[in-house]
mmCIF file of C-alpha atoms in Angstrom:
data_model
loop_
_atom_site.group_PDB
_atom_site.id
_atom_site.type_symbol
_atom_site.label_atom_id
_atom_site.label_comp_id
_atom_site.label_asym_id
_atom_site.label_seq_id
_atom_site.Cartn_x
_atom_site.Cartn_y
_atom_site.Cartn_z
ATOM 1 C CA MET A 1 72.814 54.738 66.802
ATOM 2 C CA LYS A 2 71.277 52.423 69.387
ATOM 3 C CA ASN A 3 68.126 51.951 67.281
ATOM 4 C CA GLN A 4 70.207 51.232 64.170
ATOM 5 C CA TRP A 5 71.883 48.321 65.941
ATOM 6 C CA ARG A 6 68.493 46.988 66.962
ATOM 7 C CA VAL A 7 67.254 47.106 63.362
ATOM 8 C CA ILE A 8 70.409 45.394 62.080
ATOM 9 C CA LEU A 9 70.157 42.712 64.780
ATOM 10 C CA GLY A 10 66.456 42.192 63.960
ATOM 11 C CA ILE A 11 67.213 41.793 60.262
ATOM 12 C CA LEU A 12 69.972 39.266 61.026
ATOM 13 C CA LEU A 13 67.657 37.222 63.264
ATOM 14 C CA VAL A 14 64.938 37.173 60.595
ATOM 15 C CA LEU A 15 67.507 36.080 58.004
ATOM 16 C CA VAL A 16 68.720 33.233 60.246
ATOM 17 C CA ILE A 17 65.133 32.079 60.868
ATOM 18 C CA VAL A 18 64.279 32.152 57.144
ATOM 19 C CA LEU A 19 67.456 30.231 56.223
ATOM 20 C CA PHE A 20 66.743 27.658 58.938
ATOM 21 C CA ALA A 21 63.134 27.295 57.766
ATOM 22 C CA VAL A 22 64.113 26.894 54.091
ATOM 23 C CA ALA A 23 66.666 24.219 55.007
ATOM 24 C CA ASN A 24 63.920 22.273 56.869
ATOM 25 C CA ASN A 25 61.028 22.075 54.364
ATOM 26 C CA MET A 26 59.712 18.530 55.013
ATOM 27 C CA THR A 27 56.172 17.804 56.283
ATOM 28 C CA VAL A 28 55.864 17.030 60.014
ATOM 29 C CA PRO A 29 52.954 16.082 62.267
ATOM 30 C CA ILE A 30 51.950 18.502 65.043
ATOM 31 C CA ASN A 31 50.023 17.184 68.043
ATOM 32 C CA PHE A 32 47.842 19.700 69.965
ATOM 33 C CA GLY A 33 46.596 17.109 72.475
ATOM 34 C CA PHE A 34 43.054 16.916 71.139
ATOM 35 C CA THR A 35 43.967 16.862 67.437
ATOM 36 C CA SER A 36 46.934 16.334 65.182
ATOM 37 C CA ILE A 37 47.810 18.023 61.889
ATOM 38 C CA LYS A 38 50.533 17.661 59.298
ATOM 39 C CA ALA A 39 52.222 20.828 58.012
ATOM 40 C CA PRO A 40 55.482 21.784 56.333
ATOM 41 C CA LEU A 41 58.248 22.430 58.855
ATOM 42 C CA ILE A 42 58.955 25.799 57.215
ATOM 43 C CA LEU A 43 55.468 27.026 58.178
ATOM 44 C CA ILE A 44 55.844 25.687 61.706
ATOM 45 C CA ILE A 45 59.195 27.443 62.202
ATOM 46 C CA ILE A 46 57.999 30.779 60.737
ATOM 47 C CA GLY A 47 54.673 30.517 62.603
ATOM 48 C CA SER A 48 56.455 29.804 65.901
ATOM 49 C CA ALA A 49 58.827 32.747 65.365
ATOM 50 C CA PHE A 50 55.890 35.016 64.515
ATOM 51 C CA LEU A 51 53.921 33.823 67.561
ATOM 52 C CA GLY A 52 56.976 34.437 69.810
ATOM 53 C CA ALA A 53 57.431 37.925 68.382
ATOM 54 C CA LEU A 54 53.729 38.666 68.937
ATOM 55 C CA ILE A 55 53.924 37.527 72.577
ATOM 56 C CA ILE A 56 57.043 39.660 73.175
ATOM 57 C CA LEU A 57 55.321 42.639 71.532
ATOM 58 C CA LEU A 58 52.247 42.289 73.763
ATOM 59 C CA VAL A 59 54.303 41.908 76.945
ATOM 60 C CA SER A 60 56.634 44.789 76.121
ATOM 61 C CA THR A 61 53.713 47.044 75.099
ATOM 62 C CA GLY A 62 52.052 46.497 78.482
ATOM 63 C CA THR A 63 55.328 47.204 80.261
ATOM 64 C CA MET A 64 55.958 50.304 78.154
ATOM 65 C CA LEU A 65 52.477 51.659 78.887
ATOM 66 C CA GLN A 66 53.037 51.140 82.621
ATOM 67 C CA GLN A 67 56.408 52.859 82.389
ATOM 68 C CA LYS A 68 54.916 55.826 80.497
ATOM 69 C CA LYS A 69 52.191 56.143 83.104
ATOM 70 C CA GLU A 70 54.768 55.994 85.919
ATOM 71 C CA LEU A 71 56.986 58.512 84.113
ATOM 72 C CA LYS A 72 54.062 60.911 83.726
ATOM 73 C CA ARG A 73 53.219 60.563 87.432
ATOM 74 C CA LEU A 74 56.845 61.100 88.462
ATOM 75 C CA ARG A 75 57.185 64.187 86.240
ATOM 76 C CA LYS A 76 54.055 65.662 87.789
ATOM 77 C CA GLU A 77 55.392 64.853 91.262
ATOM 78 C CA LEU A 78 58.727 66.463 90.378
ATOM 79 C CA THR A 79 56.978 69.597 89.138
ATOM 80 C CA ASP A 80 54.945 69.753 92.362
ATOM 81 C CA PHE A 81 58.098 69.320 94.470
ATOM 82 C CA GLN A 82 59.878 72.057 92.516
ATOM 83 C CA GLN A 83 56.963 74.443 92.988
ATOM 84 C CA ASN A 84 56.764 73.632 96.688
ATOM 85 C CA ASN A 85 60.525 73.992 96.988
ATOM 86 C CA ASP A 86 60.459 77.390 95.269
ATOM 87 C CA GLU A 87 57.640 78.521 97.547
ATOM 88 C CA LYS A 88 59.432 77.303 100.686
ATOM 89 C CA LEU A 89 62.652 78.921 99.535
ATOM 90 C CA ARG A 90 60.850 82.221 98.955
ATOM 91 C CA GLU A 91 59.216 82.016 102.400
ATOM 92 C CA GLN A 92 62.533 81.245 104.095
ATOM 93 C CA ARG A 93 64.220 84.088 102.247
ATOM 94 C CA GLU A 94 61.508 86.510 103.324
ATOM 95 C CA ALA A 95 61.810 85.289 106.925
ATOM 96 C CA LEU A 96 65.592 85.734 106.856
ATOM 97 C CA GLU A 97 65.256 89.194 105.316
ATOM 98 C CA ARG A 98 62.777 90.173 108.050
ATOM 99 C CA GLU A 99 65.112 88.795 110.708
ATOM 100 C CA TYR A 100 68.038 90.684 109.160
ATOM 101 C CA ALA A 101 66.040 93.925 109.075
ATOM 102 C CA ASN A 102 64.990 93.427 112.708
ATOM 103 C CA LYS A 103 68.589 92.815 113.768
ATOM 104 C CA GLN A 104 69.749 95.876 111.832
ATOM 105 C CA ALA A 105 67.102 97.972 113.576
ATOM 106 C CA ASP A 106 68.065 96.482 116.956
ATOM 107 C CA LEU A 107 71.743 97.203 116.255
ATOM 108 C CA ALA A 108 70.969 100.787 115.249
ATOM 109 C CA LEU A 109 68.937 101.246 118.440
ATOM 110 C CA ARG A 110 71.770 99.855 120.593
ATOM 111 C CA GLU A 111 74.323 102.054 118.830
ATOM 112 C CA GLN A 112 72.096 105.052 119.513
ATOM 113 C CA GLN A 113 71.787 104.050 123.182
ATOM 114 C CA ILE A 114 75.560 103.644 123.436
ATOM 115 C CA ALA A 115 76.084 107.040 121.838
ATOM 116 C CA GLU A 116 73.605 108.610 124.244
ATOM 117 C CA ALA A 117 75.288 106.890 127.205
ATOM 118 C CA GLU A 118 78.709 108.087 126.055
ATOM 119 C CA ALA A 119 77.360 111.591 125.594
ATOM 120 C CA ALA A 120 75.870 111.480 129.067
ATOM 121 C CA THR A 121 79.177 110.414 130.610
ATOM 122 C CA VAL A 122 81.126 112.982 128.602
ATOM 123 C CA LEU A 123 78.905 115.853 129.676
ATOM 124 C CA PRO A 124 79.599 115.533 133.418
ATOM 125 C CA ASP A 125 83.307 115.285 132.701
ATOM 126 C CA GLU A 126 83.137 118.330 130.460
ATOM 127 C CA MET A 127 81.192 120.167 133.117
ATOM 128 C CA ALA A 128 83.848 119.318 135.690
ATOM 129 C CA ASP A 129 86.546 120.473 133.284
ATOM 130 C CA SER A 130 84.719 123.702 132.565
ATOM 131 C CA GLU A 131 84.271 124.357 136.322
ATOM 132 C CA HIS A 132 87.946 123.644 136.822
ATOM 133 C CA ARG A 133 88.804 126.071 134.041
ATOM 134 C CA GLN A 134 86.566 128.717 135.565
ATOM 135 C CA ASP A 135 88.232 128.214 138.935
ATOM 136 C CA SER A 136 91.656 128.526 137.434
ATOM 137 C CA PHE A 137 90.545 131.508 135.396
ATOM 138 C CA THR A 138 89.186 133.260 138.494
ATOM 139 C CA ASN A 139 92.291 132.368 140.466
ATOM 140 C CA GLN A 140 94.441 134.084 137.897
ATOM 141 C CA ASP A 141 92.605 137.344 138.417
#
């Protein structure tokens, strides 16, 4: 759609230039500084329009080539950043998974130590209870 408007606008500009040139068809002198020539105004107008279009084409082509080169460089840079980002993300994930596994192992070890400590404190109490039971059992006899 955008390109269609450009084509339509280009056609309208060419039509305006041609109509203007046809309306001005008398012979005029042109002074180049070192020489002077006489030519029909229609040729001067069309030649000037053509020369302007050629200059715009050359300038825009150079700009477009620079932009394509810059775009190619930026796409390569983006690809490199994405690869580096994926690699860093993978490394960070592995580091976090290792840290998580280490903390899980540390937690399991502490739970085991707590269980052993509780078992050690329960055993003396159970031994005291069993001695008390034996004393009461022997006292009943």
